[in-house]
PDB file of C-alpha atoms in Angstrom:
ATOM      1  CA  ASP U 138      59.431 106.723  35.281  1.00 62.00           C
ATOM      2  CA  GLY U 139      58.309 102.754  35.835  1.00 70.00           C
ATOM      3  CA  GLY U 140      59.873 101.188  37.795  1.00 93.00           C
ATOM      4  CA  ILE U 141      60.680  98.795  40.569  1.00 96.00           C
ATOM      5  CA  THR U 142      61.445 100.416  44.317  1.00 96.00           C
ATOM      6  CA  GLN U 143      62.409  99.500  47.818  1.00 97.00           C
ATOM      7  CA  SER U 144      62.866 100.445  51.098  1.00 96.00           C
ATOM      8  CA  PRO U 145      64.907 101.062  52.861  1.00 96.00           C
ATOM      9  CA  LYS U 146      68.068 100.756  50.935  1.00 95.00           C
ATOM     10  CA  TYR U 147      70.222  99.956  54.349  1.00 96.00           C
ATOM     11  CA  LEU U 148      67.588  98.231  57.489  1.00 94.00           C
ATOM     12  CA  PHE U 149      69.336  97.109  60.717  1.00 93.00           C
ATOM     13  CA  ARG U 150      67.691  94.148  62.972  1.00 90.00           C
ATOM     14  CA  LYS U 151      68.127  93.363  66.564  1.00 89.00           C
ATOM     15  CA  GLU U 152      67.852  89.198  67.078  1.00 87.00           C
ATOM     16  CA  GLY U 153      64.735  88.481  67.367  1.00 87.00           C
ATOM     17  CA  GLN U 154      62.772  91.528  65.966  1.00 91.00           C
ATOM     18  CA  ASN U 155      60.476  91.207  62.415  1.00 94.00           C
ATOM     19  CA  VAL U 156      60.864  93.479  59.708  1.00 95.00           C
ATOM     20  CA  THR U 157      59.003  94.300  56.680  1.00 97.00           C
ATOM     21  CA  LEU U 158      61.116  95.018  53.393  1.00 97.00           C
ATOM     22  CA  SER U 159      58.617  96.846  51.180  1.00 98.00           C
ATOM     23  CA  CYS U 160      58.835  96.537  46.968  1.00 98.00           C
ATOM     24  CA  GLU U 161      56.411  98.617  44.662  1.00 98.00           C
ATOM     25  CA  GLN U 162      56.221  98.829  41.025  1.00 97.00           C
ATOM     26  CA  ASN U 163      54.591 100.906  38.527  1.00 96.00           C
ATOM     27  CA  LEU U 164      54.906  98.369  35.561  1.00 94.00           C
ATOM     28  CA  ASN U 165      51.700  96.882  35.247  1.00 93.00           C
ATOM     29  CA  HIS U 166      53.656  93.565  35.423  1.00 92.00           C
ATOM     30  CA  ASP U 167      51.565  90.820  37.175  1.00 91.00           C
ATOM     31  CA  ALA U 168      54.577  88.799  38.313  1.00 92.00           C
ATOM     32  CA  MET U 169      56.301  89.762  41.508  1.00 95.00           C
ATOM     33  CA  TYR U 170      59.815  88.217  42.977  1.00 96.00           C
ATOM     34  CA  TRP U 171      61.312  88.079  46.423  1.00 98.00           C
ATOM     35  CA  TYR U 172      65.729  86.668  46.352  1.00 97.00           C
ATOM     36  CA  ARG U 173      67.567  86.555  48.576  1.00 97.00           C
ATOM     37  CA  GLN U 174      71.801  87.431  48.124  1.00 96.00           C
ATOM     38  CA  ASP U 175      75.090  85.810  50.314  1.00 94.00           C
ATOM     39  CA  PRO U 176      78.158  87.877  49.486  1.00 87.00           C
ATOM     40  CA  GLY U 177      79.847  85.404  46.407  1.00 81.00           C
ATOM     41  CA  GLN U 178      76.869  83.833  45.961  1.00 84.00           C
ATOM     42  CA  GLY U 179      73.798  84.284  42.973  1.00 89.00           C
ATOM     43  CA  LEU U 180      70.500  84.830  43.833  1.00 95.00           C
ATOM     44  CA  ARG U 181      67.852  82.493  45.748  1.00 95.00           C
ATOM     45  CA  LEU U 182      63.842  82.440  45.496  1.00 95.00           C
ATOM     46  CA  ILE U 183      62.231  83.269  48.087  1.00 97.00           C
ATOM     47  CA  TYR U 184      58.858  84.278  47.176  1.00 97.00           C
ATOM     48  CA  TYR U 185      56.674  84.812  44.554  1.00 94.00           C
ATOM     49  CA  SER U 186      53.603  85.464  43.152  1.00 94.00           C
ATOM     50  CA  GLN U 187      52.234  85.558  39.787  1.00 90.00           C
ATOM     51  CA  ILE U 188      48.896  87.328  40.319  1.00 91.00           C
ATOM     52  CA  VAL U 189      47.594  89.022  42.631  1.00 94.00           C
ATOM     53  CA  ASN U 190      46.685  87.566  46.101  1.00 95.00           C
ATOM     54  CA  ASP U 191      48.119  84.115  45.391  1.00 94.00           C
ATOM     55  CA  PHE U 192      51.696  83.687  46.246  1.00 95.00           C
ATOM     56  CA  GLN U 193      54.444  80.617  46.432  1.00 94.00           C
ATOM     57  CA  LYS U 194      56.919  79.419  47.755  1.00 95.00           C
ATOM     58  CA  GLY U 195      60.254  79.327  46.787  1.00 94.00           C
ATOM     59  CA  ASP U 196      63.500  77.967  47.427  1.00 92.00           C
ATOM     60  CA  ILE U 197      64.143  79.267  50.640  1.00 95.00           C
ATOM     61  CA  ALA U 198      61.331  80.408  52.565  1.00 96.00           C
ATOM     62  CA  GLU U 199      61.455  79.573  56.038  1.00 96.00           C
ATOM     63  CA  GLY U 200      61.672  81.927  58.444  1.00 96.00           C
ATOM     64  CA  TYR U 201      59.557  84.757  55.618  1.00 97.00           C
ATOM     65  CA  SER U 202      56.285  85.619  54.480  1.00 98.00           C
ATOM     66  CA  VAL U 203      54.578  87.689  51.656  1.00 98.00           C
ATOM     67  CA  SER U 204      51.531  89.815  51.012  1.00 98.00           C
ATOM     68  CA  ARG U 205      49.694  90.098  47.835  1.00 97.00           C
ATOM     69  CA  GLU U 206      46.779  92.149  48.423  1.00 97.00           C
ATOM     70  CA  LYS U 207      47.367  94.743  45.312  1.00 97.00           C
ATOM     71  CA  LYS U 208      49.069  94.921  42.049  1.00 96.00           C
ATOM     72  CA  GLU U 209      51.576  97.283  42.674  1.00 97.00           C
ATOM     73  CA  SER U 210      52.710  96.039  45.871  1.00 98.00           C
ATOM     74  CA  PHE U 211      54.696  92.783  47.517  1.00 98.00           C
ATOM     75  CA  PRO U 212      56.144  93.820  50.823  1.00 98.00           C
ATOM     76  CA  LEU U 213      58.346  91.239  52.589  1.00 98.00           C
ATOM     77  CA  THR U 214      58.394  90.159  56.079  1.00 97.00           C
ATOM     78  CA  VAL U 215      61.734  89.010  58.268  1.00 96.00           C
ATOM     79  CA  THR U 216      60.519  87.189  61.177  1.00 94.00           C
ATOM     80  CA  SER U 217      62.546  86.086  63.604  1.00 89.00           C
ATOM     81  CA  ALA U 218      62.405  82.407  62.839  1.00 88.00           C
ATOM     82  CA  GLN U 219      65.010  83.375  59.669  1.00 89.00           C
ATOM     83  CA  LYS U 220      68.618  82.036  61.347  1.00 87.00           C
ATOM     84  CA  ASN U 221      71.018  84.425  59.360  1.00 91.00           C
ATOM     85  CA  PRO U 222      68.551  86.763  57.499  1.00 93.00           C
ATOM     86  CA  THR U 223      72.372  89.218  57.172  1.00 95.00           C
ATOM     87  CA  ALA U 224      71.664  89.475  52.688  1.00 96.00           C
ATOM     88  CA  PHE U 225      71.356  92.387  50.076  1.00 96.00           C
ATOM     89  CA  TYR U 226      66.946  90.969  49.303  1.00 97.00           C
ATOM     90  CA  LEU U 227      66.010  91.470  45.892  1.00 97.00           C
ATOM     91  CA  CYS U 228      62.874  92.086  44.602  1.00 97.00           C
ATOM     92  CA  ALA U 229      62.225  91.817  41.106  1.00 96.00           C
ATOM     93  CA  SER U 230      59.020  91.482  38.537  1.00 95.00           C
ATOM     94  CA  SER U 231      57.348  91.079  35.127  1.00 91.00           C
ATOM     95  CA  ILE U 232      54.729  90.336  32.500  1.00 85.00           C
ATOM     96  CA  GLY U 233      54.803  86.755  33.570  1.00 70.00           C
ATOM     97  CA  ASN U 234      55.478  83.917  30.652  1.00 64.00           C
ATOM     98  CA  SER U 235      59.419  84.184  28.733  1.00 62.00           C
ATOM     99  CA  ASP U 236      58.990  87.866  29.478  1.00 77.00           C
ATOM    100  CA  THR U 237      62.380  88.636  31.558  1.00 86.00           C
ATOM    101  CA  GLN U 238      62.660  90.128  35.307  1.00 91.00           C
ATOM    102  CA  SER U 239      63.480  93.870  36.646  1.00 93.00           C
ATOM    103  CA  PHE U 240      65.096  93.499  39.418  1.00 95.00           C
ATOM    104  CA  GLY U 241      64.888  96.552  41.205  1.00 96.00           C
ATOM    105  CA  PRO U 242      67.694  98.148  43.353  1.00 95.00           C
ATOM    106  CA  GLY U 243      67.567  96.412  46.759  1.00 96.00           C
ATOM    107  CA  THR U 244      68.522  96.260  50.564  1.00 97.00           C
ATOM    108  CA  ARG U 245      70.984  95.004  52.306  1.00 96.00           C
ATOM    109  CA  LEU U 246      70.082  93.998  56.025  1.00 96.00           C
ATOM    110  CA  THR U 247      71.995  93.320  58.454  1.00 95.00           C
ATOM    111  CA  VAL U 248      71.261  91.412  61.830  1.00 90.00           C
ATOM    112  CA  LEU U 249      72.793  93.059  64.906  1.00 86.00           C
TER     113      LEU U 249
ATOM    114  CA  GLU Q 108      66.779  69.378  41.420  1.00 77.00           C
ATOM    115  CA  LEU Q 109      67.828  71.782  38.874  1.00 84.00           C
ATOM    116  CA  LYS Q 110      71.539  72.644  39.268  1.00 91.00           C
ATOM    117  CA  VAL Q 111      72.740  75.924  37.086  1.00 95.00           C
ATOM    118  CA  GLU Q 112      76.390  76.402  36.727  1.00 96.00           C
ATOM    119  CA  GLN Q 113      78.708  78.867  35.539  1.00 97.00           C
ATOM    120  CA  ASN Q 114      82.240  78.903  34.794  1.00 97.00           C
ATOM    121  CA  PRO Q 115      84.992  80.229  35.191  1.00 97.00           C
ATOM    122  CA  LEU Q 116      83.223  81.980  38.234  1.00 96.00           C
ATOM    123  CA  PHE Q 117      86.679  84.137  38.279  1.00 96.00           C
ATOM    124  CA  LEU Q 118      88.457  85.665  35.286  1.00 95.00           C
ATOM    125  CA  SER Q 119      91.131  87.963  35.126  1.00 96.00           C
ATOM    126  CA  MET Q 120      91.920  89.077  31.873  1.00 93.00           C
ATOM    127  CA  GLN Q 121      93.975  91.989  29.625  1.00 95.00           C
ATOM    128  CA  GLU Q 122      91.945  94.786  27.653  1.00 96.00           C
ATOM    129  CA  GLY Q 123      91.404  93.725  23.999  1.00 97.00           C
ATOM    130  CA  LYS Q 124      91.134  90.093  24.570  1.00 97.00           C
ATOM    131  CA  ASN Q 125      88.673  87.193  23.912  1.00 97.00           C
ATOM    132  CA  TYR Q 126      87.057  85.098  26.180  1.00 96.00           C
ATOM    133  CA  THR Q 127      83.627  83.330  26.636  1.00 97.00           C
ATOM    134  CA  ILE Q 128      81.936  82.225  29.825  1.00 98.00           C
ATOM    135  CA  TYR Q 129      79.762  79.550  30.453  1.00 98.00           C
ATOM    136  CA  CYS Q 130      76.700  78.329  32.046  1.00 98.00           C
ATOM    137  CA  ASN Q 131      75.085  74.448  31.730  1.00 97.00           C
ATOM    138  CA  TYR Q 132      72.445  73.787  33.584  1.00 96.00           C
ATOM    139  CA  SER Q 133      70.835  69.617  34.482  1.00 94.00           C
ATOM    140  CA  THR Q 134      67.421  70.030  33.276  1.00 87.00           C
ATOM    141  CA  THR Q 135      65.276  70.930  30.521  1.00 84.00           C
ATOM    142  CA  SER Q 136      64.750  74.540  29.405  1.00 84.00           C
ATOM    143  CA  ASP Q 137      64.406  76.094  26.601  1.00 78.00           C
ATOM    144  CA  ARG Q 138      64.257  80.309  27.987  1.00 88.00           C
ATOM    145  CA  LEU Q 139      68.025  81.262  29.524  1.00 93.00           C
ATOM    146  CA  TYR Q 140      68.804  84.744  30.729  1.00 95.00           C
ATOM    147  CA  TRP Q 141      71.765  86.945  31.317  1.00 97.00           C
ATOM    148  CA  TYR Q 142      72.204  89.665  33.763  1.00 97.00           C
ATOM    149  CA  ARG Q 143      75.378  91.738  35.038  1.00 97.00           C
ATOM    150  CA  GLN Q 144      75.030  92.728  38.763  1.00 96.00           C
ATOM    151  CA  ASP Q 145      77.887  95.464  39.306  1.00 95.00           C
ATOM    152  CA  PRO Q 146      79.361  96.310  43.277  1.00 91.00           C
ATOM    153  CA  GLY Q 147      76.715  96.864  45.223  1.00 89.00           C
ATOM    154  CA  LYS Q 148      73.880  97.294  42.717  1.00 92.00           C
ATOM    155  CA  SER Q 149      70.636  95.272  41.968  1.00 92.00           C
ATOM    156  CA  LEU Q 150      70.612  93.211  38.511  1.00 95.00           C
ATOM    157  CA  GLU Q 151      70.429  94.124  34.845  1.00 96.00           C
ATOM    158  CA  SER Q 152      69.418  92.235  31.869  1.00 95.00           C
ATOM    159  CA  LEU Q 153      71.348  92.193  29.102  1.00 97.00           C
ATOM    160  CA  PHE Q 154      69.924  88.643  26.926  1.00 96.00           C
ATOM    161  CA  VAL Q 155      66.475  86.909  26.545  1.00 93.00           C
ATOM    162  CA  LEU Q 156      67.519  83.491  24.720  1.00 93.00           C
ATOM    163  CA  LEU Q 157      64.115  81.830  23.976  1.00 87.00           C
ATOM    164  CA  SER Q 158      64.837  78.699  21.531  1.00 85.00           C
ATOM    165  CA  ASN Q 159      67.578  76.335  21.043  1.00 87.00           C
ATOM    166  CA  GLY Q 160      69.954  77.751  18.287  1.00 88.00           C
ATOM    167  CA  ALA Q 161      68.829  81.379  19.603  1.00 91.00           C
ATOM    168  CA  VAL Q 162      72.241  83.786  19.899  1.00 95.00           C
ATOM    169  CA  LYS Q 163      71.777  87.801  20.856  1.00 96.00           C
ATOM    170  CA  GLN Q 164      74.070  90.611  20.536  1.00 97.00           C
ATOM    171  CA  GLU Q 165      74.625  94.253  22.187  1.00 96.00           C
ATOM    172  CA  GLY Q 166      77.869  95.171  21.838  1.00 96.00           C
ATOM    173  CA  ARG Q 167      80.721  93.858  22.830  1.00 97.00           C
ATOM    174  CA  LEU Q 168      78.802  90.862  24.370  1.00 98.00           C
ATOM    175  CA  MET Q 169      77.090  88.362  22.452  1.00 98.00           C
ATOM    176  CA  ALA Q 170      74.932  85.001  23.998  1.00 98.00           C
ATOM    177  CA  SER Q 171      74.244  81.811  22.676  1.00 97.00           C
ATOM    178  CA  LEU Q 172      71.650  79.162  23.550  1.00 95.00           C
ATOM    179  CA  ASP Q 173      71.823  75.103  23.349  1.00 94.00           C
ATOM    180  CA  THR Q 174      69.219  73.633  24.800  1.00 92.00           C
ATOM    181  CA  LYS Q 175      70.493  70.022  23.247  1.00 92.00           C
ATOM    182  CA  ALA Q 176      73.680  70.515  25.434  1.00 94.00           C
ATOM    183  CA  ARG Q 177      72.000  72.699  27.664  1.00 94.00           C
ATOM    184  CA  LEU Q 178      74.730  75.471  27.567  1.00 96.00           C
ATOM    185  CA  SER Q 179      74.466  78.603  27.325  1.00 97.00           C
ATOM    186  CA  THR Q 180      77.864  81.197  26.621  1.00 98.00           C
ATOM    187  CA  LEU Q 181      78.465  85.018  26.738  1.00 98.00           C
ATOM    188  CA  HIS Q 182      81.087  85.678  25.120  1.00 98.00           C
ATOM    189  CA  ILE Q 183      82.630  88.987  25.642  1.00 97.00           C
ATOM    190  CA  THR Q 184      85.021  90.497  22.335  1.00 97.00           C
ATOM    191  CA  ALA Q 185      87.442  92.880  22.879  1.00 96.00           C
ATOM    192  CA  ALA Q 186      87.022  93.610  26.758  1.00 96.00           C
ATOM    193  CA  VAL Q 187      87.147  96.875  28.054  1.00 96.00           C
ATOM    194  CA  HIS Q 188      87.353  97.367  31.520  1.00 96.00           C
ATOM    195  CA  ASP Q 189      84.048  98.821  31.329  1.00 96.00           C
ATOM    196  CA  LEU Q 190      82.819  95.768  31.557  1.00 97.00           C
ATOM    197  CA  SER Q 191      83.992  94.607  34.919  1.00 97.00           C
ATOM    198  CA  ALA Q 192      81.164  93.565  36.050  1.00 97.00           C
ATOM    199  CA  THR Q 193      79.797  90.053  37.884  1.00 96.00           C
ATOM    200  CA  TYR Q 194      77.437  88.193  35.333  1.00 98.00           C
ATOM    201  CA  PHE Q 195      75.309  85.753  36.072  1.00 97.00           C
ATOM    202  CA  CYS Q 196      72.972  83.263  34.238  1.00 97.00           C
ATOM    203  CA  ALA Q 197      69.304  81.688  35.321  1.00 95.00           C
ATOM    204  CA  VAL Q 198      67.577  79.057  33.356  1.00 94.00           C
ATOM    205  CA  ASP Q 199      63.954  79.143  33.266  1.00 89.00           C
ATOM    206  CA  ILE Q 200      62.540  76.325  34.786  1.00 86.00           C
ATOM    207  CA  LEU Q 201      58.793  76.577  34.507  1.00 79.00           C
ATOM    208  CA  PRO Q 202      56.234  75.978  31.752  1.00 74.00           C
ATOM    209  CA  MET Q 203      56.232  79.409  29.588  1.00 69.00           C
ATOM    210  CA  GLU Q 204      52.013  78.963  30.416  1.00 69.00           C
ATOM    211  CA  TYR Q 205      52.775  78.642  34.369  1.00 70.00           C
ATOM    212  CA  GLY Q 206      54.359  81.994  34.325  1.00 72.00           C
ATOM    213  CA  ASN Q 207      58.758  81.887  34.972  1.00 80.00           C
ATOM    214  CA  LYS Q 208      60.760  81.255  38.081  1.00 86.00           C
ATOM    215  CA  LEU Q 209      64.384  81.418  37.641  1.00 91.00           C
ATOM    216  CA  VAL Q 210      67.242  79.836  38.449  1.00 93.00           C
ATOM    217  CA  PHE Q 211      70.447  81.245  39.099  1.00 95.00           C
ATOM    218  CA  GLY Q 212      73.901  80.256  38.611  1.00 96.00           C
ATOM    219  CA  ALA Q 213      76.243  81.418  41.323  1.00 95.00           C
ATOM    220  CA  GLY Q 214      77.651  84.273  38.875  1.00 96.00           C
ATOM    221  CA  THR Q 215      80.973  85.205  36.787  1.00 97.00           C
ATOM    222  CA  ILE Q 216      83.409  88.136  38.087  1.00 96.00           C
ATOM    223  CA  LEU Q 217      85.033  88.888  35.645  1.00 97.00           C
ATOM    224  CA  ARG Q 218      87.985  91.792  35.904  1.00 97.00           C
ATOM    225  CA  VAL Q 219      89.250  93.524  32.963  1.00 97.00           C
ATOM    226  CA  LYS Q 220      92.482  94.894  33.003  1.00 95.00           C
ATOM    227  CA  SER Q 221      94.295  98.428  31.684  1.00 87.00           C
TER     228      SER Q 221
END
């Protein structure tokens, strides 16, 4: 089955720790995206990547980092510099251009 | 800065009734997307609207796009309980040849009552 997988589903982090969220897709999509969703709000773009080895900051990139070494994978690291990281994180991918973005199941991150 | 505004933000409606959700945006774009999200779940794509005057229908939902008015509507016909969810519109702010970068509205929470 083609799709997007994210792991873990739930993640707990202590203050001051870096954590990495995984996103993998087998849809052969060129573009991948990371969004953050806070309760009762829409999605905000953190980072996106249109091709391998290239990525751009979204609207709220501070405190986050990404890499795109393989077409299938776009991991997101939430660093200790992110002051309020508790949120629902969604990864998406698309062929690009006017194609709709397909979303993964999400990772819920909680800072203890 | 692009603003995408949805209204209403919360909608409680009776089964069998009709209603419309509005999505206004503040800058030029000719690509707009509608998504559905169930509680605690990811987003599911509903419609892709790619040109002025585009209209798409799926079951009890119909979406339209007026790029001159910078307005999209999601019309619900004869609502049923299964339509209860949060609905998001998203506007693409990149030129088509550069890929897509979406700005989302805050979402409309729809509750359909029996």
